[in-house]
Each structure stands twice: as C-alpha cells, then as structure tokens.
XYZ file of C-alpha atoms in Angstrom:
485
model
C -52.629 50.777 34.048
C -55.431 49.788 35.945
C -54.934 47.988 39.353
C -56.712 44.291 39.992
C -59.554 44.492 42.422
C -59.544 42.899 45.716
C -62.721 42.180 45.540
C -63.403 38.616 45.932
C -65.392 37.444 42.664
C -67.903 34.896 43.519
C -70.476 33.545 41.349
C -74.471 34.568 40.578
C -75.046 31.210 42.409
C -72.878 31.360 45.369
C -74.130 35.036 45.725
C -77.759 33.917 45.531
C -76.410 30.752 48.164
C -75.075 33.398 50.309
C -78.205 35.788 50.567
C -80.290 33.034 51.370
C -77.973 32.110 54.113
C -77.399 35.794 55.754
C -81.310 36.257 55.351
C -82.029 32.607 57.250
C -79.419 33.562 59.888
C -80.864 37.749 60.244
C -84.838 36.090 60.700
C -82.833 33.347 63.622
C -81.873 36.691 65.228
C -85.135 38.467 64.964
C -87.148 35.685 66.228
C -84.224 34.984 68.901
C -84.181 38.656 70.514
C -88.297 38.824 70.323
C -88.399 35.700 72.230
C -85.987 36.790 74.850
C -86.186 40.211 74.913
C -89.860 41.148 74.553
C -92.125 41.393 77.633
C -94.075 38.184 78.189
C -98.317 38.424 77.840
C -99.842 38.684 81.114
C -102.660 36.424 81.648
C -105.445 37.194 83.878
C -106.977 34.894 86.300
C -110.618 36.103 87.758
C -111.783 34.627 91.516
C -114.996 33.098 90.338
C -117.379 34.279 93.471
C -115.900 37.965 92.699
C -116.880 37.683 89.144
C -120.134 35.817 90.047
C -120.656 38.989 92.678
C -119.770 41.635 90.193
C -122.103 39.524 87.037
C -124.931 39.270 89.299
C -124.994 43.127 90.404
C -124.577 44.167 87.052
C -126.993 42.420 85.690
C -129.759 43.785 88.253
C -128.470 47.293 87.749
C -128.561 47.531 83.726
C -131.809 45.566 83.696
C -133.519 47.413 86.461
C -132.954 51.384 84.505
C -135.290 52.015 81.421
C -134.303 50.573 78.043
C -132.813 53.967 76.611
C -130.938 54.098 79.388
C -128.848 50.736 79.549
C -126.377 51.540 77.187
C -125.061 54.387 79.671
C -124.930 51.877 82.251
C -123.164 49.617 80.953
C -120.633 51.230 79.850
C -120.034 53.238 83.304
C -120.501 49.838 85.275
C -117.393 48.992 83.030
C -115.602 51.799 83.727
C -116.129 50.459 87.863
C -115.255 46.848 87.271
C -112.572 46.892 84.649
C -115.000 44.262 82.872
C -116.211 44.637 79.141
C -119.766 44.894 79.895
C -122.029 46.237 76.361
C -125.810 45.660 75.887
C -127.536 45.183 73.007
C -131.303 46.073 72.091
C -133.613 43.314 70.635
C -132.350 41.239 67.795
C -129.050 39.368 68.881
C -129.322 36.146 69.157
C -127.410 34.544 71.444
C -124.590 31.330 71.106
C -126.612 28.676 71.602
C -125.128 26.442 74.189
C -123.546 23.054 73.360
C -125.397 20.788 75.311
C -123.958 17.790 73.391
C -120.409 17.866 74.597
C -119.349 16.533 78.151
C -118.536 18.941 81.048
C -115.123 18.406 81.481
C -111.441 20.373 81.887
C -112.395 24.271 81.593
C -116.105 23.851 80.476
C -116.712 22.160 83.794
C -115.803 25.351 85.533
C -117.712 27.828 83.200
C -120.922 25.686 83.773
C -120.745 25.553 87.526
C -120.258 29.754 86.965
C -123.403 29.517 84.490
C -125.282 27.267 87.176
C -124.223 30.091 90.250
C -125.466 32.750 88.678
C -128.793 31.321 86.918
C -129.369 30.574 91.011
C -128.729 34.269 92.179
C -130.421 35.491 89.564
C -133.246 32.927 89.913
C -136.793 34.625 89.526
C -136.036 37.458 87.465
C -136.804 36.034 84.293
C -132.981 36.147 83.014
C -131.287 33.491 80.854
C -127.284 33.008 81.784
C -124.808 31.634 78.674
C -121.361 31.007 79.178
C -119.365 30.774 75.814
C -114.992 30.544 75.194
C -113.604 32.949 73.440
C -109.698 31.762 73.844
C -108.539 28.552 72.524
C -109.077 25.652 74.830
C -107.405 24.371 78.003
C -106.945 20.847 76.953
C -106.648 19.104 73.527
C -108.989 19.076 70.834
C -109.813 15.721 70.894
C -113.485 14.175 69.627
C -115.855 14.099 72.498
C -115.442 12.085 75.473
C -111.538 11.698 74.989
C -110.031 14.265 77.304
C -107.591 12.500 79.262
C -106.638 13.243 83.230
C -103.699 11.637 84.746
C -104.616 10.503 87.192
C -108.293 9.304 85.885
C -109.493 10.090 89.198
C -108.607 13.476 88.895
C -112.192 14.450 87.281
C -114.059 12.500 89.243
C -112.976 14.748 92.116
C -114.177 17.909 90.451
C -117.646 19.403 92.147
C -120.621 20.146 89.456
C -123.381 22.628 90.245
C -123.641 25.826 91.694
C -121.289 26.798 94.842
C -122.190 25.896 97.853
C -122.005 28.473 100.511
C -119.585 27.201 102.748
C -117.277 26.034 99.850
C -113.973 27.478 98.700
C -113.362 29.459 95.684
C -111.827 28.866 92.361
C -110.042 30.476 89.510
C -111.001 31.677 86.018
C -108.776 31.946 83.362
C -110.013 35.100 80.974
C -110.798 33.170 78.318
C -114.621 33.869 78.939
C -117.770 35.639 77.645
C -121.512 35.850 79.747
C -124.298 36.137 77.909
C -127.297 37.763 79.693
C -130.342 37.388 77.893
C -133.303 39.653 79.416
C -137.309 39.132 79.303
C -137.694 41.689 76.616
C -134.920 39.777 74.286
C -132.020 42.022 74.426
C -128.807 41.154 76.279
C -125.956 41.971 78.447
C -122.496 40.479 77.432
C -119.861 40.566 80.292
C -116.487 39.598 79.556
C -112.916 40.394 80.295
C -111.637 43.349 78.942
C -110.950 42.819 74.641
C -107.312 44.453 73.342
C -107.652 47.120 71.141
C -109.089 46.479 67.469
C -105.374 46.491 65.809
C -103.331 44.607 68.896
C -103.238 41.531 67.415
C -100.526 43.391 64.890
C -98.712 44.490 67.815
C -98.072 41.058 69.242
C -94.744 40.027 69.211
C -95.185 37.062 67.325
C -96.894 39.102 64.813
C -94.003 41.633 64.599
C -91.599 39.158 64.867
C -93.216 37.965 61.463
C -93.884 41.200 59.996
C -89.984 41.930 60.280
C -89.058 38.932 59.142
C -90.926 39.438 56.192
C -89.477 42.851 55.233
C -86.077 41.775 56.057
C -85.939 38.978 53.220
C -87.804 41.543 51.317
C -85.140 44.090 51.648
C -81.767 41.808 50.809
C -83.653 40.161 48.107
C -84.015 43.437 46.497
C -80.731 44.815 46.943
C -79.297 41.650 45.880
C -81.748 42.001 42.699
C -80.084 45.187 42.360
C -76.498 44.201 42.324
C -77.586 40.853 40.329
C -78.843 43.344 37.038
C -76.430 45.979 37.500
C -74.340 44.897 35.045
C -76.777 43.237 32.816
C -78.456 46.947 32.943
C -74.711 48.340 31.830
C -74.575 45.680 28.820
C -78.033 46.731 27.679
C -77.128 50.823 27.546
C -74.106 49.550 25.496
C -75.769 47.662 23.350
C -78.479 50.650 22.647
C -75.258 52.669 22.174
C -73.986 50.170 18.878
C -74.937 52.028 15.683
C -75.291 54.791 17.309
C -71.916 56.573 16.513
C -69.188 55.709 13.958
C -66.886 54.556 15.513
C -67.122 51.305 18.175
C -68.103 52.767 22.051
C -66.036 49.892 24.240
C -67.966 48.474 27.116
C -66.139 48.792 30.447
C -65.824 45.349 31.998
C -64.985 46.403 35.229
C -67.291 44.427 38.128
C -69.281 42.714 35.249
C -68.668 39.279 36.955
C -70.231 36.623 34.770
C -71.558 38.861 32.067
C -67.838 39.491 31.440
C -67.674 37.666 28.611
C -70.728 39.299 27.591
C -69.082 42.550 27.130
C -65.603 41.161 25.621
C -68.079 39.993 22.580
C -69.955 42.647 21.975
C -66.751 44.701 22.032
C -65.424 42.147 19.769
C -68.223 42.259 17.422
C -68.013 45.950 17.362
C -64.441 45.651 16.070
C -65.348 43.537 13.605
C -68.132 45.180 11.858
C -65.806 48.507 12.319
C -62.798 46.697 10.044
C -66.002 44.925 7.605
C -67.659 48.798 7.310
C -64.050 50.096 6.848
C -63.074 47.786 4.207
C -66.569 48.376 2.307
C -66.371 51.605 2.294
C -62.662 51.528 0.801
C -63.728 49.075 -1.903
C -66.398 51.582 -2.908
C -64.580 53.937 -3.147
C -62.188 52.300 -5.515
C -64.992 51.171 -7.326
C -66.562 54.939 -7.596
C -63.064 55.993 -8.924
C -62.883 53.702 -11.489
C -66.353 54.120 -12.570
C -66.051 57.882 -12.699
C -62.954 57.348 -14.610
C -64.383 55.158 -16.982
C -67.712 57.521 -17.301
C -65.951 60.592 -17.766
C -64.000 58.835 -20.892
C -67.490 57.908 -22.379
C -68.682 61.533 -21.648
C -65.701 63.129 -23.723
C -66.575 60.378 -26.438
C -70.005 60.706 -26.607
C -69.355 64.767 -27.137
C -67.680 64.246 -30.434
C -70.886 61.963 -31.694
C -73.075 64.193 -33.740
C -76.203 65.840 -32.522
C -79.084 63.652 -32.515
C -81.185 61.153 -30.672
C -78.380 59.335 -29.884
C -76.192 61.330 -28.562
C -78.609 62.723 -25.983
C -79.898 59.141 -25.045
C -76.120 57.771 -24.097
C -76.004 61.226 -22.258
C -78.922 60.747 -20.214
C -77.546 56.838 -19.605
C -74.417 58.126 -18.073
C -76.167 60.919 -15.842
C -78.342 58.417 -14.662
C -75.467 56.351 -13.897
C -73.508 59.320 -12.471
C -76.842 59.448 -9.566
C -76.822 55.814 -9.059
C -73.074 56.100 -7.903
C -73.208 58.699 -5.694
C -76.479 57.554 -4.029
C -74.930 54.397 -3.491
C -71.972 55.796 -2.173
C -73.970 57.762 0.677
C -76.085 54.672 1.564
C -73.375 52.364 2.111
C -70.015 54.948 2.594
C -71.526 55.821 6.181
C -70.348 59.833 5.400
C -73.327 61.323 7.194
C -72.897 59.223 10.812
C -69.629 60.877 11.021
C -71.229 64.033 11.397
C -71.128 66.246 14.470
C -74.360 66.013 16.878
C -75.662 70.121 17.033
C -78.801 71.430 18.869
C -81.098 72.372 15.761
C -84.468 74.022 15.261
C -86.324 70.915 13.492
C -89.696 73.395 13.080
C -87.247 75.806 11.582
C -86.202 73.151 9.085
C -89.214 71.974 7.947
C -90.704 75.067 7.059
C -87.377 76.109 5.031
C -87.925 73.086 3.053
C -91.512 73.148 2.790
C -90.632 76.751 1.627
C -87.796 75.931 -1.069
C -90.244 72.962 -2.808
C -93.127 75.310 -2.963
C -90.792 78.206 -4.643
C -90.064 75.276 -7.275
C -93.438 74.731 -8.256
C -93.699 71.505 -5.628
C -96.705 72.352 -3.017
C -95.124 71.695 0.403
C -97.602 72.752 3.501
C -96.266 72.675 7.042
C -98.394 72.879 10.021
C -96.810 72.339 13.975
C -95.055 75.118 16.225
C -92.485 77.567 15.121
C -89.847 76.102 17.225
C -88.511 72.647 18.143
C -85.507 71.963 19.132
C -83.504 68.674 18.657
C -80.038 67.640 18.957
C -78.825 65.906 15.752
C -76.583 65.577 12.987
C -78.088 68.775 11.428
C -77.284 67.782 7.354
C -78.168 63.757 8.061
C -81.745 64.957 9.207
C -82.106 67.240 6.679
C -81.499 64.912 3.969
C -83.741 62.489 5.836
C -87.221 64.974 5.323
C -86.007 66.502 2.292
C -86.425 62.685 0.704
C -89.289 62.185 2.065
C -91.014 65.485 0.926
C -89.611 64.967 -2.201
C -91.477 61.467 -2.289
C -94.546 63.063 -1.533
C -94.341 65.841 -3.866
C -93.206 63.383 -7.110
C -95.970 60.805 -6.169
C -98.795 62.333 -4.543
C -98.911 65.593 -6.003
C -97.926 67.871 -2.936
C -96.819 67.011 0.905
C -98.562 67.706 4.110
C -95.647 68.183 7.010
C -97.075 68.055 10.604
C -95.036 68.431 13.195
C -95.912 67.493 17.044
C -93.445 68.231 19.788
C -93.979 65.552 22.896
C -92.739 64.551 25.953
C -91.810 61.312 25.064
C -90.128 63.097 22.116
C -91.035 64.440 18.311
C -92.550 63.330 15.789
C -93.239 64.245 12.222
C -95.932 63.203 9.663
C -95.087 63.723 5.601
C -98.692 62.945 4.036
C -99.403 62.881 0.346
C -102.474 62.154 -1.858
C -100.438 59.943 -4.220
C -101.930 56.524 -4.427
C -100.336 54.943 -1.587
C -98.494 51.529 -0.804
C -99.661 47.617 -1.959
C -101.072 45.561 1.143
C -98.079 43.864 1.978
C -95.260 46.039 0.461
C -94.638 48.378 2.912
C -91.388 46.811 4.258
C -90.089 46.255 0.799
C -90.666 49.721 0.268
C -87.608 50.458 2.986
C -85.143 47.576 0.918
C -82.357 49.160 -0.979
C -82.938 49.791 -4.934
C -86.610 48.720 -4.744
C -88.962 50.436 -6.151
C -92.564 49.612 -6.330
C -93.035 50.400 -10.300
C -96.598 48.742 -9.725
C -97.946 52.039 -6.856
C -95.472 54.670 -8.061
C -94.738 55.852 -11.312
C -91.926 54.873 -13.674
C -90.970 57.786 -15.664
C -90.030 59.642 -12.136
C -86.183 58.286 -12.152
C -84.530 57.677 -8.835
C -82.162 54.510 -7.727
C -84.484 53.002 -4.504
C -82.637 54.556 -2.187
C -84.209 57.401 -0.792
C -86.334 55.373 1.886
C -83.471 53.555 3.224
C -81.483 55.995 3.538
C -83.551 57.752 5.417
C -84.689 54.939 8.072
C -81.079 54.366 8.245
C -80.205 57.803 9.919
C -83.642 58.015 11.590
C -82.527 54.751 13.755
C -78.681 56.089 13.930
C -80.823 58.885 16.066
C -82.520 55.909 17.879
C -85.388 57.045 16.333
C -88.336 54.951 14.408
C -89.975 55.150 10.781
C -93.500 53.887 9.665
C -95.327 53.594 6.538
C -99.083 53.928 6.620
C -102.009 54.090 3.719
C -104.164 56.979 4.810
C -108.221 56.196 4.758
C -108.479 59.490 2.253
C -106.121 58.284 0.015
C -102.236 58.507 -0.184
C -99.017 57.846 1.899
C -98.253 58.463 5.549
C -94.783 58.868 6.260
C -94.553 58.594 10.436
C -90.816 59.772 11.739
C -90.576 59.739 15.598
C -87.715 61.046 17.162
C -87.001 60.124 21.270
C -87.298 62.718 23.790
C -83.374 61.084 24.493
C -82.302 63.793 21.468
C -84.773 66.395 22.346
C -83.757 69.756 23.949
C-alpha cells in the first residue's frame, strides 16, 4: 500500500505565480546587497591651475621632439602625470567646438580652462579644444534654460582666462583637451579612461547581468519540473502497442496531467478487453469454419474424379489460407512473442538463400552481421512476405541491408511493375489487392503488407512504399537504433 505524499499539490498556475514571485523577491536582494554592499565609484576632482600647469608643459614637450618621436613621449609624460595623454599623426580631425550654446554651469569652467591655456600657449601656433566626455552637470534642457537658484548665482561666475592673483577652482573628470599642432596632428589630454571591458564590471552592470541569469535559471528549472510529467505521459504513450498486454502509467507526482494518465490507462484497458474479445470470437468463428470445411472436404472425396472435384478442392484450400491469414492479422499471436537479440544480416541471407534454392532469385547485399533485438519469428515473417512479394511480382528481389546509428534499415527491390500514383497506402489496407499493378492468377488474401507494417510499428519501427525510377517496387523497412544492439 502506498503512503499519501506530503507534498503540498499546488497548481501549474500557482506554481508559475510563485516563481515569478521568488524570482521578483531574489533580483530585490541582488540589487539591495549591490547597492549597499559594493564599494561606491570614486570621482576625481582636478585643481584647474595644476592641470592647466601640467597641459601646458606637455604640450611644449611632445611638440618640441621630432614627429617619430611624440608617440614615446606621450605616453611616458603619462606615465609622470597619471593623465591619458596619446598623439595622433595628421588626419584627425578634431570636435569642432559648439560655439552656439551659452557658457554656462560646467561649460563655463572648461572654457575659462580652454581660454588659460590658449594664453600660455599663445605664440606657438597651437589650437586648444575642450570637449565632455561624461554626461552633464545640469539638465538637458534646450539652450538658454539652465536654471540657478539663486539667478544671481551665474552672474557671479568669472569668464576668461585666470587672472594671476585669483584663486583656483575645481574640475570634475569629465574632460578631454584637444591640442591641435601647426603640422595638423594632435595631442589629446584627458583623465585617465577605465579599461576597455570596465563598463561590464560596474556594479550596476553586474547587478543586471545577475539578475538576468537568476530569472534565467528558476525559469528553467521550473520548465523542468513543469514537463516532467508531460515527458513521463509521452514515453507511455510511445510504450501503447508496443507489448501485449497494457504497460500502466504511474501517476505518482503527475499533478494536473493526472487525469491524463488515469485515461490513457483506461483506454489501454479497454482496447485490452475489445482485442481480447476479438480474438475469442475468431477463434470461435475459425472452429466452426474448420468444422464445417473439413465436412465438405470428406464430401467432396467421395465425388468422382473430374473437373469438379478438383475445383471445390482448390475452393476450400483457398478458403483454408484465407482463415488462417486472417487469424494471424487480427489474433495478435506474434506480439506475444518473446523480444531475443537476433542476427537480422544472418536472416536475410537464410531467406534470400531458401527462395533462390526454390527457383525464386533472392540477392542480398549489406554486412554479414547485424544485430537487433526483436521478436525473432514476427520479423521473420515480416521480410519473408515481403521477398515473397518481390519474387511473385517482379520476377526476383534485391535485399540491401544498411546498419546505422540512428538504427537499420532494409530495402526489398523488385523489377515488377510497381504501384498506381496514388495507391500506395491502399496497398497497406487489409484484403486489398491492387488486381490493376499485380497479377491475378498469383492467389493470396491482401494480407501480407499489413501484416507486416503491423509488426514493423509493434517494433516502433516504419514502412514505405516507393516506385523505383528503373522500374519496380521499393519496399523501405527502418528499424530504430532503440532495438538495435
């Protein structure tokens, strides 16, 4: 007796509800110990007459060595100052500068720089630009809207260069000088950039980055636990056909595809008892039959020799096949049989063998060994119709054999005349036979073919009819690599 879980059962809905909500309240967390545990950014401030001192020096230094020689000292004047100084030969053109806007908030102060240093450097032929590379110090507002409070507050900010005697005042690094030299290269000073990949490293970045992952991960393992079971129903329901008897489905931590399972295990029963009862009735009906044929066998033994005779003979044979070829199709005797490993190659070439010592050519062409586990005398009777098909229509079979990974499969070709456009499904229907592409006078009930797609598929295998180009029927069995050894 199995014990109840403890388990609470909640729906695909409130598991789904729930996800979202441990997933909202993990990112809170993230973004919570990022912001207070994380180092703040430092930001640096520059004195203004240090970096005017340090611009101006640098400027007559790399400008004052030959041209193949600048590059070198720039990037050793960088190494001095802790600035990021580069030059660049002819050919960049600078940021123009944006005469158009007013001077006002942090532009003010990076034009009185630009005005200091066009003074000390006055005379030497060398253009000064001042450009922001960091977003603004005030809103971004149209032109002529920055507010101060109060509104005299502007008016008491100084324009044009320093005066000697006057104070200094700080620069946020949010900056970028742009020397531009006679001979049209330039000098860019700046403060020092963060490495080419820090912006991943900020925390606000990771902080993002983790977040991202995180739903990532719980949505997948709740994915996982979501299809489980639908994963379980769909191996069971591969399973149906497969063996005689019904294969119940476990129900166990199925949650809403519960009742799922109870059907198909339901339905299962149900076509066991309608198979069962079939197969009973047949077999009453065989008896019978057989009774009453054997009766008209006896009778028709006293008749005197003659046409007669023979033809109610050959009416009761005939009938005597129909029977038991019904009686395999529809009794279900081979699916009971026991799965064995088998050497398929080693079959096909026996039976290729026996039809050829009966005066029925039967070729076989693939390796001398493949092995498949299978209901050894199902399979057999499967290729032994179908090169007996091949040999009674199309004169004499072709048997390839190809052993994949995926699994086998086996070709029975003929040079018969083939299959109607159209007919090839028809060709598979019980007691059909296509009188108009085969010929008459070869007997046989219309059974042979679906019989054999039956076991085929009780294998979970496939079979395929195909004209070939050269003429005749191409019989296509393929076997999965589930039932290969």
């Amino acid at each position: 007796m199995r014990l109840p879980s403890l388990r609470p059962r909640f729906s695909l809905g409130t598991r789904i509800a729930i996800t979202t909500l441990i997933a909202l309240v993990a990112v809170q967390a993230l973004n919570s110990a990022v912001f207070f545990l994380m180092p703040r950014p430092h930001v640096t401030v520059y004195s203004a007459r240090w970096l005017i001192a340090e611009v101006t020096e640098t400027t007559r230094a790399v400008f004052a060595v030959p041209e193949s020689e600048r590059e070198t000292a720039a990037r050793e004047l960088a190494t001095r100052t802790g600035l990021d100084i580069r030059w660049h030969p002819r050919g960049m053109t600078p940021p123009p500068l944006p005469h158009d806007l007013p001077f006002t908030g942090r532009r003010s102060l990076h034009e009185r720089l630009r005005a200091t240093l066009a003074s000390e450097l006055s005379g030497s032929g060398t253009g000064v630009i001042i450009t922001s590379r960091g977003p603004p110090s005030f809103p971004r507002l149209e032109p002529g809207e920055t507010r101060f409070v109060p509104p005299e507050f502007m008016k008491a900010m100084r324009t044009g260069p320093l005066e000697p005697g006057e104070g200094d005042f700080p620069l946020f690094g949010d900056f970028e000088i742009v020397m531009q030299g006679i001979n049209g290269d330039t000098l860019t000073i700046g403060p020092n950039r963060p490495p080419r990949f820090a912006p991943f490293f900020d925390p606000r970045m990771a902080s993002i980055l983790c977040a991202i992952l995180l739903v990532v991960i719980l949505s997948a393992i709740t994915s996982r636990r979501v299809l489980a079971p639908l994963s379980r129903l769909v191996d069971a329901a591969r399973r149906l056909g497969r063996t005689r008897d019904p294969v119940p489905i476990d129900t166990t931590n199925l949650n809403e595809f519960t009742v799922v399972a109870e059907a198909l295990n339901d339905m299962q029963d149900r076509i066991k008892r309608f198979i069962d009862e079939r197969t009973q009735m047949l077999a009453a009906i065989s008896h019978d039959l057989r009774s009453s044929l054997t009766g008209l066998r006896l009778d028709a033994e006293r008749l005197p020799d003659g046409e007669t005779k023979d033809d109610l003979i050959a009416a009761m044979e005939e009938m005597e096949r129909m029977i038991s070829a019904t009686l395999t199709f529809a009794g279900d005797d081979l699916k009971g049989e026991r799965a064995e490993r088998v050497d398929l190659a080693a079959m096909l070439i026996s039976l290729c063998d026996t039809f050829s010592d009966r005066g029925r050519p039967a070729e076989y062409e693939g390796p001398d060994h493949a092995f498949l586990i299978c209901q050894p005398t199902a399979m057999k009777r499967v290729f032994a119709n179908l090169i007996d098909n091949a040999v009674k229509y199309g004169s004499r079979a072709e048997v390839r054999l190809a052993a994949k990974e995926e699994g086998v499969e086996v070709t029975v070709a003929d040079h018969g005349p083939g299959i109607p456009p159209g007919k090839t499904e028809i060709a598979f229907q019980p007691f059909r036979r296509l009188e108009d592409s085969r010929c008459p006078e070869t007997g046989g009930v219309g059974l042979g073919l679906a019989i054999a797609r039956d076991i085929v598929r009780a294998h979970g295998g496939e079979i395929a009819l195909a004209n070939r180009s050269e003429g005749g029927l191409s019989v296509r069995v393929w076997l999965p690599a589930a039932s290969a050894s």
